[in-house]
PDB file of C-alpha atoms in Angstrom:
ATOM      1  CA  MET A 980       9.757  -0.379  20.983  1.00 81.00           C
ATOM      2  CA  ASN A 981       5.991  -0.629  20.919  1.00 95.00           C
ATOM      3  CA  PRO A 982       5.347  -4.405  21.281  1.00 97.00           C
ATOM      4  CA  LEU A 983       2.606  -4.404  18.635  1.00 98.00           C
ATOM      5  CA  ILE A 984       4.900  -2.703  16.100  1.00 98.00           C
ATOM      6  CA  ARG A 985       7.755  -5.061  17.009  1.00 98.00           C
ATOM      7  CA  ASP A 986       5.633  -8.193  16.619  1.00 98.00           C
ATOM      8  CA  TYR A 987       4.042  -6.938  13.419  1.00 98.00           C
ATOM      9  CA  LEU A 988       7.304  -6.027  11.670  1.00 98.00           C
ATOM     10  CA  LEU A 989       9.113  -9.158  12.833  1.00 98.00           C
ATOM     11  CA  CYS A 990       6.321 -11.379  11.532  1.00 98.00           C
ATOM     12  CA  THR A 991       5.901  -9.425   8.278  1.00 98.00           C
ATOM     13  CA  PHE A 992       9.565  -9.453   7.297  1.00 98.00           C
ATOM     14  CA  SER A 993      10.091 -13.067   8.417  1.00 98.00           C
ATOM     15  CA  ILE A 994       7.287 -14.302   6.163  1.00 98.00           C
ATOM     16  CA  MET A 995       8.392 -12.021   3.315  1.00 98.00           C
ATOM     17  CA  ILE A 996      12.019 -13.152   3.486  1.00 98.00           C
ATOM     18  CA  ILE A 997      10.987 -16.807   3.383  1.00 98.00           C
ATOM     19  CA  GLY A 998       8.480 -16.412   0.536  1.00 98.00           C
ATOM     20  CA  TRP A 999      10.273 -13.939  -1.682  1.00 98.00           C
ATOM     21  CA  GLY A1000      13.687 -15.323  -0.698  1.00 98.00           C
ATOM     22  CA  ILE A1001      12.742 -18.599  -2.405  1.00 97.00           C
ATOM     23  CA  CYS A1002      11.634 -16.683  -5.516  1.00 97.00           C
ATOM     24  CA  VAL A1003      14.811 -14.585  -5.623  1.00 97.00           C
ATOM     25  CA  THR A1004      16.966 -17.712  -5.283  1.00 97.00           C
ATOM     26  CA  PHE A1005      15.272 -19.331  -8.283  1.00 96.00           C
ATOM     27  CA  SER A1006      15.369 -16.056 -10.233  1.00 96.00           C
ATOM     28  CA  LEU A1007      19.148 -15.796  -9.746  1.00 94.00           C
ATOM     29  CA  LYS A1008      19.364 -19.261 -11.307  1.00 94.00           C
ATOM     30  CA  GLY A1009      17.386 -18.001 -14.304  1.00 94.00           C
ATOM     31  CA  VAL A1010      14.027 -19.493 -13.332  1.00 95.00           C
ATOM     32  CA  SER A1011      11.105 -17.071 -13.776  1.00 94.00           C
ATOM     33  CA  LEU A1012       7.698 -17.333 -12.140  1.00 93.00           C
ATOM     34  CA  ASN A1013       6.384 -17.992 -15.640  1.00 89.00           C
ATOM     35  CA  ASP A1014       8.719 -20.980 -15.983  1.00 91.00           C
ATOM     36  CA  ASN A1015       7.523 -22.677 -12.799  1.00 91.00           C
ATOM     37  CA  TYR A1016       4.030 -21.811 -11.608  1.00 90.00           C
ATOM     38  CA  LEU A1017       4.683 -23.469  -8.248  1.00 95.00           C
ATOM     39  CA  LEU A1018       6.794 -20.392  -7.446  1.00 96.00           C
ATOM     40  CA  TYR A1019       3.559 -18.425  -7.185  1.00 95.00           C
ATOM     41  CA  ILE A1020       2.976 -20.129  -3.827  1.00 96.00           C
ATOM     42  CA  PRO A1021       5.979 -18.499  -2.072  1.00 97.00           C
ATOM     43  CA  TYR A1022       5.436 -15.362  -4.163  1.00 97.00           C
ATOM     44  CA  LEU A1023       1.888 -14.933  -2.861  1.00 96.00           C
ATOM     45  CA  LEU A1024       3.012 -15.858   0.651  1.00 97.00           C
ATOM     46  CA  GLY A1025       5.507 -12.982   0.602  1.00 97.00           C
ATOM     47  CA  GLY A1026       2.919 -10.588  -0.788  1.00 96.00           C
ATOM     48  CA  TRP A1027       0.410 -11.491   1.902  1.00 97.00           C
ATOM     49  CA  SER A1028       2.965 -11.167   4.715  1.00 98.00           C
ATOM     50  CA  PRO A1029       1.649  -7.772   5.968  1.00 98.00           C
ATOM     51  CA  THR A1030      -1.884  -9.183   6.065  1.00 98.00           C
ATOM     52  CA  ILE A1031      -0.974 -12.451   7.784  1.00 98.00           C
ATOM     53  CA  ALA A1032       1.247 -10.634  10.285  1.00 98.00           C
ATOM     54  CA  SER A1033      -1.547  -8.166  11.041  1.00 98.00           C
ATOM     55  CA  PHE A1034      -3.852 -10.855  12.409  1.00 98.00           C
ATOM     56  CA  PHE A1035      -1.225 -12.645  14.476  1.00 98.00           C
ATOM     57  CA  ALA A1036       0.301  -9.450  15.915  1.00 98.00           C
ATOM     58  CA  LEU A1037      -3.097  -8.019  16.866  1.00 98.00           C
ATOM     59  CA  LYS A1038      -4.200 -11.341  18.372  1.00 98.00           C
ATOM     60  CA  LYS A1039      -0.972 -11.740  20.346  1.00 97.00           C
ATOM     61  CA  ASN A1040      -1.301  -8.217  21.768  1.00 98.00           C
ATOM     62  CA  ASN A1041      -4.995  -8.710  22.654  1.00 97.00           C
ATOM     63  CA  ARG A1042      -6.187  -6.023  20.222  1.00 97.00           C
ATOM     64  CA  ILE A1043      -8.670  -8.430  18.642  1.00 97.00           C
ATOM     65  CA  THR A1044     -10.417 -11.542  19.920  1.00 96.00           C
ATOM     66  CA  ASN A1045     -10.962 -13.466  16.678  1.00 97.00           C
ATOM     67  CA  GLY A1046     -10.857 -13.386  12.881  1.00 97.00           C
ATOM     68  CA  LYS A1047     -14.404 -12.047  12.630  1.00 97.00           C
ATOM     69  CA  GLU A1048     -13.510  -8.929  14.622  1.00 97.00           C
ATOM     70  CA  TRP A1049     -10.328  -8.483  12.586  1.00 98.00           C
ATOM     71  CA  LEU A1050     -12.222  -8.606   9.287  1.00 97.00           C
ATOM     72  CA  LYS A1051     -14.901  -6.263  10.618  1.00 97.00           C
ATOM     73  CA  ASN A1052     -12.243  -3.689  11.542  1.00 97.00           C
ATOM     74  CA  ILE A1053     -10.655  -3.909   8.076  1.00 97.00           C
ATOM     75  CA  PHE A1054     -13.808  -3.894   5.963  1.00 97.00           C
ATOM     76  CA  ASP A1055     -15.585  -0.946   7.567  1.00 96.00           C
ATOM     77  CA  PHE A1056     -17.605  -0.149   4.446  1.00 96.00           C
ATOM     78  CA  LYS A1057     -19.961   2.369   6.060  1.00 96.00           C
ATOM     79  CA  GLN A1058     -18.163   5.607   5.220  1.00 97.00           C
ATOM     80  CA  SER A1059     -19.471   8.925   3.969  1.00 96.00           C
ATOM     81  CA  VAL A1060     -19.778   9.768   0.282  1.00 97.00           C
ATOM     82  CA  VAL A1061     -17.261  12.571   0.838  1.00 96.00           C
ATOM     83  CA  SER A1062     -14.737  10.050   2.163  1.00 97.00           C
ATOM     84  CA  TYR A1063     -15.167   7.834  -0.886  1.00 98.00           C
ATOM     85  CA  CYS A1064     -14.795  10.875  -3.138  1.00 97.00           C
ATOM     86  CA  MET A1065     -11.543  11.730  -1.370  1.00 98.00           C
ATOM     87  CA  VAL A1066     -10.191   8.266  -2.211  1.00 98.00           C
ATOM     88  CA  VAL A1067     -11.062   8.747  -5.885  1.00 97.00           C
ATOM     89  CA  PHE A1068      -9.528  12.231  -5.817  1.00 98.00           C
ATOM     90  CA  PHE A1069      -6.239  10.869  -4.486  1.00 98.00           C
ATOM     91  CA  ALA A1070      -6.269   8.140  -7.144  1.00 98.00           C
ATOM     92  CA  VAL A1071      -6.599  10.748  -9.888  1.00 97.00           C
ATOM     93  CA  ILE A1072      -3.831  12.862  -8.350  1.00 97.00           C
ATOM     94  CA  PHE A1073      -1.619   9.768  -8.296  1.00 98.00           C
ATOM     95  CA  ILE A1074      -1.990   8.689 -11.921  1.00 97.00           C
ATOM     96  CA  LEU A1075      -2.752  11.897 -13.868  1.00 97.00           C
ATOM     97  CA  PRO A1076       0.587  13.758 -13.383  1.00 96.00           C
ATOM     98  CA  GLN A1077       2.501  10.616 -14.328  1.00 96.00           C
ATOM     99  CA  CYS A1078       0.478  10.212 -17.524  1.00 96.00           C
ATOM    100  CA  LEU A1079       0.750  13.897 -18.496  1.00 96.00           C
ATOM    101  CA  ILE A1080       4.439  14.379 -17.702  1.00 96.00           C
ATOM    102  CA  SER A1081       5.997  10.980 -18.390  1.00 94.00           C
ATOM    103  CA  GLY A1082       3.627   9.772 -21.085  1.00 94.00           C
ATOM    104  CA  TYR A1083       1.893   6.415 -21.150  1.00 93.00           C
ATOM    105  CA  GLU A1084       0.462   3.563 -23.175  1.00 93.00           C
ATOM    106  CA  SER A1085      -2.977   2.217 -22.363  1.00 93.00           C
ATOM    107  CA  ARG A1086      -3.034  -1.508 -21.648  1.00 92.00           C
ATOM    108  CA  ALA A1087      -6.802  -1.740 -21.238  1.00 92.00           C
ATOM    109  CA  PRO A1088      -9.932   0.454 -21.309  1.00 92.00           C
ATOM    110  CA  LEU A1089     -10.534   2.476 -18.133  1.00 92.00           C
ATOM    111  CA  PHE A1090     -13.794   0.638 -17.367  1.00 91.00           C
ATOM    112  CA  THR A1091     -11.795  -2.542 -16.687  1.00 94.00           C
ATOM    113  CA  ILE A1092     -10.860  -0.908 -13.384  1.00 94.00           C
ATOM    114  CA  PHE A1093     -14.123  -2.279 -11.965  1.00 93.00           C
ATOM    115  CA  VAL A1094     -12.837  -5.803 -12.648  1.00 93.00           C
ATOM    116  CA  MET A1095      -9.307  -5.064 -11.500  1.00 94.00           C
ATOM    117  CA  ILE A1096     -10.171  -3.503  -8.120  1.00 94.00           C
ATOM    118  CA  PRO A1097     -11.474  -6.785  -6.617  1.00 93.00           C
ATOM    119  CA  LEU A1098      -8.425  -8.605  -8.029  1.00 92.00           C
ATOM    120  CA  MET A1099      -6.148  -6.027  -6.425  1.00 94.00           C
ATOM    121  CA  LEU A1100      -7.513  -6.938  -2.990  1.00 91.00           C
ATOM    122  CA  VAL A1101      -5.138  -9.900  -3.111  1.00 86.00           C
ATOM    123  CA  GLY A1102      -2.683  -8.018  -5.328  1.00 83.00           C
ATOM    124  CA  GLY A1103      -1.704  -5.355  -2.813  1.00 90.00           C
ATOM    125  CA  GLY A1104      -4.795  -3.826  -1.236  1.00 94.00           C
ATOM    126  CA  LEU A1105      -4.892  -6.094   1.789  1.00 96.00           C
ATOM    127  CA  GLU A1106      -1.379  -4.966   2.753  1.00 97.00           C
ATOM    128  CA  GLU A1107      -3.242  -2.110   4.443  1.00 98.00           C
ATOM    129  CA  ALA A1108      -4.401  -4.576   7.085  1.00 97.00           C
ATOM    130  CA  GLY A1109      -0.898  -4.007   8.416  1.00 97.00           C
ATOM    131  CA  TRP A1110       0.716  -0.807   7.186  1.00 98.00           C
ATOM    132  CA  ARG A1111      -2.197   1.532   7.884  1.00 98.00           C
ATOM    133  CA  TYR A1112      -4.207  -0.569  10.363  1.00 98.00           C
ATOM    134  CA  ILE A1113      -1.243  -1.103  12.695  1.00 98.00           C
ATOM    135  CA  LEU A1114       2.024   0.619  11.792  1.00 98.00           C
ATOM    136  CA  GLN A1115       0.880   4.155  10.914  1.00 98.00           C
ATOM    137  CA  PRO A1116      -1.503   4.796  13.846  1.00 98.00           C
ATOM    138  CA  GLU A1117       0.783   3.089  16.365  1.00 98.00           C
ATOM    139  CA  LEU A1118       3.719   5.274  15.327  1.00 98.00           C
ATOM    140  CA  GLU A1119       1.527   8.386  15.545  1.00 98.00           C
ATOM    141  CA  LYS A1120       0.915   7.650  19.222  1.00 97.00           C
ATOM    142  CA  SER A1121       4.486   8.742  19.983  1.00 97.00           C
ATOM    143  CA  LEU A1122       5.666  10.579  16.859  1.00 98.00           C
ATOM    144  CA  PRO A1123       4.351  13.456  14.705  1.00 98.00           C
ATOM    145  CA  PHE A1124       2.315  12.634  11.618  1.00 98.00           C
ATOM    146  CA  THR A1125       5.092  13.592   9.188  1.00 98.00           C
ATOM    147  CA  VAL A1126       7.792  11.571  10.936  1.00 98.00           C
ATOM    148  CA  SER A1127       5.494   8.543  11.278  1.00 98.00           C
ATOM    149  CA  THR A1128       4.575   8.657   7.610  1.00 98.00           C
ATOM    150  CA  LEU A1129       8.204   8.950   6.501  1.00 98.00           C
ATOM    151  CA  ILE A1130       9.120   5.923   8.626  1.00 98.00           C
ATOM    152  CA  VAL A1131       6.247   3.889   7.198  1.00 98.00           C
ATOM    153  CA  SER A1132       7.197   4.875   3.635  1.00 98.00           C
ATOM    154  CA  ILE A1133      10.819   3.763   4.130  1.00 98.00           C
ATOM    155  CA  ILE A1134       9.785   0.432   5.678  1.00 98.00           C
ATOM    156  CA  TRP A1135       7.183  -0.120   2.953  1.00 98.00           C
ATOM    157  CA  TRP A1136       9.760   0.709   0.254  1.00 98.00           C
ATOM    158  CA  LEU A1137      12.357  -1.682   1.716  1.00 98.00           C
ATOM    159  CA  TRP A1138       9.744  -4.432   2.041  1.00 98.00           C
ATOM    160  CA  HIS A1139       9.204  -4.283  -1.750  1.00 97.00           C
ATOM    161  CA  LEU A1140      12.924  -4.595  -2.578  1.00 97.00           C
ATOM    162  CA  PRO A1141      13.045  -8.378  -3.294  1.00 97.00           C
ATOM    163  CA  LEU A1142      10.396  -7.959  -6.013  1.00 96.00           C
ATOM    164  CA  PHE A1143      12.932  -6.103  -8.150  1.00 96.00           C
ATOM    165  CA  PHE A1144      15.014  -9.302  -8.308  1.00 96.00           C
ATOM    166  CA  ILE A1145      12.221 -11.759  -9.134  1.00 96.00           C
ATOM    167  CA  GLN A1146      11.837 -12.534 -12.823  1.00 94.00           C
ATOM    168  CA  GLY A1147       8.247 -12.539 -14.008  1.00 92.00           C
ATOM    169  CA  VAL A1148       6.808  -9.893 -11.672  1.00 92.00           C
ATOM    170  CA  PHE A1149       5.829  -6.333 -12.562  1.00 88.00           C
ATOM    171  CA  GLN A1150       8.634  -4.684 -10.581  1.00 91.00           C
ATOM    172  CA  TYR A1151      11.460  -6.741 -12.118  1.00 92.00           C
ATOM    173  CA  GLY A1152      13.862  -4.483 -14.001  1.00 87.00           C
ATOM    174  CA  GLN A1153      12.023  -1.302 -12.946  1.00 90.00           C
ATOM    175  CA  ASN A1154      13.626   1.798 -11.388  1.00 93.00           C
ATOM    176  CA  TYR A1155      13.697   1.229  -7.624  1.00 96.00           C
ATOM    177  CA  LEU A1156      14.237   4.929  -6.891  1.00 95.00           C
ATOM    178  CA  ALA A1157      11.243   5.977  -9.020  1.00 94.00           C
ATOM    179  CA  PHE A1158       9.185   3.344  -7.239  1.00 95.00           C
ATOM    180  CA  GLY A1159      10.334   4.748  -3.899  1.00 97.00           C
ATOM    181  CA  ILE A1160       9.125   8.206  -4.890  1.00 97.00           C
ATOM    182  CA  ASN A1161       5.716   6.721  -5.691  1.00 97.00           C
ATOM    183  CA  VAL A1162       5.719   4.934  -2.332  1.00 98.00           C
ATOM    184  CA  LEU A1163       6.474   8.221  -0.574  1.00 98.00           C
ATOM    185  CA  GLY A1164       3.539  10.016  -2.186  1.00 98.00           C
ATOM    186  CA  LEU A1165       1.193   7.083  -1.673  1.00 98.00           C
ATOM    187  CA  SER A1166       2.234   6.820   1.972  1.00 98.00           C
ATOM    188  CA  PHE A1167       1.154  10.398   2.668  1.00 98.00           C
ATOM    189  CA  ALA A1168      -2.120   9.915   0.810  1.00 98.00           C
ATOM    190  CA  LEU A1169      -2.878   6.698   2.701  1.00 98.00           C
ATOM    191  CA  ALA A1170      -1.821   8.153   6.044  1.00 98.00           C
ATOM    192  CA  SER A1171      -4.115  11.148   5.541  1.00 98.00           C
ATOM    193  CA  ILE A1172      -7.029   8.904   4.559  1.00 98.00           C
ATOM    194  CA  ARG A1173      -6.475   6.893   7.750  1.00 98.00           C
ATOM    195  CA  LYS A1174      -6.102  10.040   9.879  1.00 98.00           C
ATOM    196  CA  ILE A1175      -9.123  11.850   8.460  1.00 97.00           C
ATOM    197  CA  THR A1176     -11.582   8.949   8.227  1.00 97.00           C
ATOM    198  CA  GLY A1177     -10.178   6.430  10.705  1.00 97.00           C
ATOM    199  CA  SER A1178     -11.017   3.794   8.100  1.00 98.00           C
ATOM    200  CA  VAL A1179      -8.798   0.886   7.113  1.00 98.00           C
ATOM    201  CA  TRP A1180     -11.154  -0.092   4.292  1.00 98.00           C
ATOM    202  CA  LEU A1181     -10.729   3.242   2.509  1.00 98.00           C
ATOM    203  CA  CYS A1182      -6.949   2.713   2.625  1.00 98.00           C
ATOM    204  CA  VAL A1183      -7.470  -0.753   1.124  1.00 98.00           C
ATOM    205  CA  LEU A1184      -9.685   0.729  -1.593  1.00 98.00           C
ATOM    206  CA  PHE A1185      -7.190   3.473  -2.472  1.00 98.00           C
ATOM    207  CA  HIS A1186      -4.354   0.939  -2.642  1.00 98.00           C
ATOM    208  CA  CYS A1187      -6.474  -1.199  -4.980  1.00 97.00           C
ATOM    209  CA  LEU A1188      -7.279   1.834  -7.143  1.00 97.00           C
ATOM    210  CA  ALA A1189      -3.628   2.884  -7.384  1.00 97.00           C
ATOM    211  CA  ASN A1190      -2.511  -0.623  -8.340  1.00 95.00           C
ATOM    212  CA  ALA A1191      -5.344  -1.013 -10.840  1.00 96.00           C
ATOM    213  CA  LEU A1192      -4.543   2.304 -12.521  1.00 96.00           C
ATOM    214  CA  SER A1193      -0.862   1.351 -12.675  1.00 93.00           C
ATOM    215  CA  GLY A1194      -1.939  -1.818 -14.467  1.00 92.00           C
ATOM    216  CA  ILE A1195      -4.159   0.012 -16.947  1.00 95.00           C
ATOM    217  CA  TYR A1196      -1.706   2.817 -17.759  1.00 95.00           C
ATOM    218  CA  ASP A1197       1.839   1.784 -18.644  1.00 92.00           C
ATOM    219  CA  ILE A1198       3.809   4.878 -17.597  1.00 93.00           C
ATOM    220  CA  ASN A1199       6.944   5.663 -19.582  1.00 92.00           C
ATOM    221  CA  LYS A1200      10.246   5.649 -17.716  1.00 88.00           C
ATOM    222  CA  ASN A1201      10.555   9.271 -16.681  1.00 90.00           C
ATOM    223  CA  ILE A1202      11.095  10.017 -13.001  1.00 94.00           C
ATOM    224  CA  TRP A1203       9.657  13.554 -13.244  1.00 96.00           C
ATOM    225  CA  GLY A1204       6.129  12.206 -13.442  1.00 96.00           C
ATOM    226  CA  ASN A1205       6.702  10.243 -10.232  1.00 96.00           C
ATOM    227  CA  ILE A1206       8.112  13.334  -8.512  1.00 97.00           C
ATOM    228  CA  ALA A1207       5.190  15.523  -9.594  1.00 97.00           C
ATOM    229  CA  ALA A1208       2.628  12.949  -8.444  1.00 98.00           C
ATOM    230  CA  ALA A1209       4.367  12.525  -5.070  1.00 98.00           C
ATOM    231  CA  ILE A1210       4.530  16.290  -4.472  1.00 98.00           C
ATOM    232  CA  LEU A1211       0.846  16.737  -5.302  1.00 98.00           C
ATOM    233  CA  LEU A1212      -0.193  13.790  -3.134  1.00 98.00           C
ATOM    234  CA  ILE A1213       1.774  15.136  -0.171  1.00 98.00           C
ATOM    235  CA  LEU A1214       0.435  18.675  -0.586  1.00 98.00           C
ATOM    236  CA  CYS A1215      -3.150  17.452  -0.935  1.00 98.00           C
ATOM    237  CA  ALA A1216      -2.723  15.238   2.130  1.00 98.00           C
ATOM    238  CA  TYR A1217      -1.714  18.184   4.305  1.00 98.00           C
ATOM    239  CA  VAL A1218      -4.394  20.466   2.848  1.00 98.00           C
ATOM    240  CA  LEU A1219      -7.169  17.946   3.455  1.00 98.00           C
ATOM    241  CA  ILE A1220      -5.964  17.266   6.998  1.00 97.00           C
ATOM    242  CA  ALA A1221      -5.901  21.009   7.699  1.00 97.00           C
ATOM    243  CA  ILE A1222      -9.398  21.489   6.277  1.00 96.00           C
ATOM    244  CA  THR A1223     -10.733  18.544   8.288  1.00 95.00           C
ATOM    245  CA  ASP A1224      -9.160  19.844  11.493  1.00 93.00           C
ATOM    246  CA  LYS A1225     -10.658  23.297  10.889  1.00 92.00           C
ATOM    247  CA  ILE A1226     -14.127  21.826  10.319  1.00 91.00           C
ATOM    248  CA  LYS A1227     -13.843  19.795  13.542  1.00 87.00           C
ATOM    249  CA  ARG A1228     -12.809  22.894  15.506  1.00 88.00           C
ATOM    250  CA  CYS A1229     -15.724  24.880  14.109  1.00 89.00           C
ATOM    251  CA  LYS A1230     -18.169  22.127  15.058  1.00 82.00           C
ATOM    252  CA  SER A1231     -16.788  21.924  18.577  1.00 76.00           C
TER     253      SER A1231
END
């Protein structure tokens, strides 16, 4: 196995199991995060495991020299307007089919997304410092894009599993299969953003947007909306990659 992938996954899942394992243990005893706020410490530790593991795995494998270089590689803000528009486009494709097909209730006005996006940096977005900074491109060095993305989606889905057993978090009591379908669609969108732009930051931004929109719009429990969104995200990912490749060939 690729040593960077091995170190990254080992570190990520070790930290996650410790952090979320503590939360699950208390949850099984009937203690919710809302009953004991100290549980947010291991909860956040588990959630930040992909980010923490990213730095240590990259440092161990001599891919970065220090934290400054690591942060610079993640927050590569200087991207084209077209690239930013693509991120917004994917966000719309993610949420709109779910709202139209499954139905929804609005928790907050749409403009609150500008407040929620920065909050979602620590609420999911910085996971991309691992999944799409390390795992996706490293897998693509030896495997086709589709196979790599499917592997990442399965690992990402399994990583989330403990959350469905922790009382007081958003995922508790939700449909794990429906969530997995969302993860599949999001994985292809994120992988295409990474492939087309080479940017980790745009993956972080899209992840923040998707999480923020999921917080604003409470989607009704109907798996068909998830399926439709996933299909559209996957189709759009392949179309945009094909268009980008064609443009590059024409330029060359």
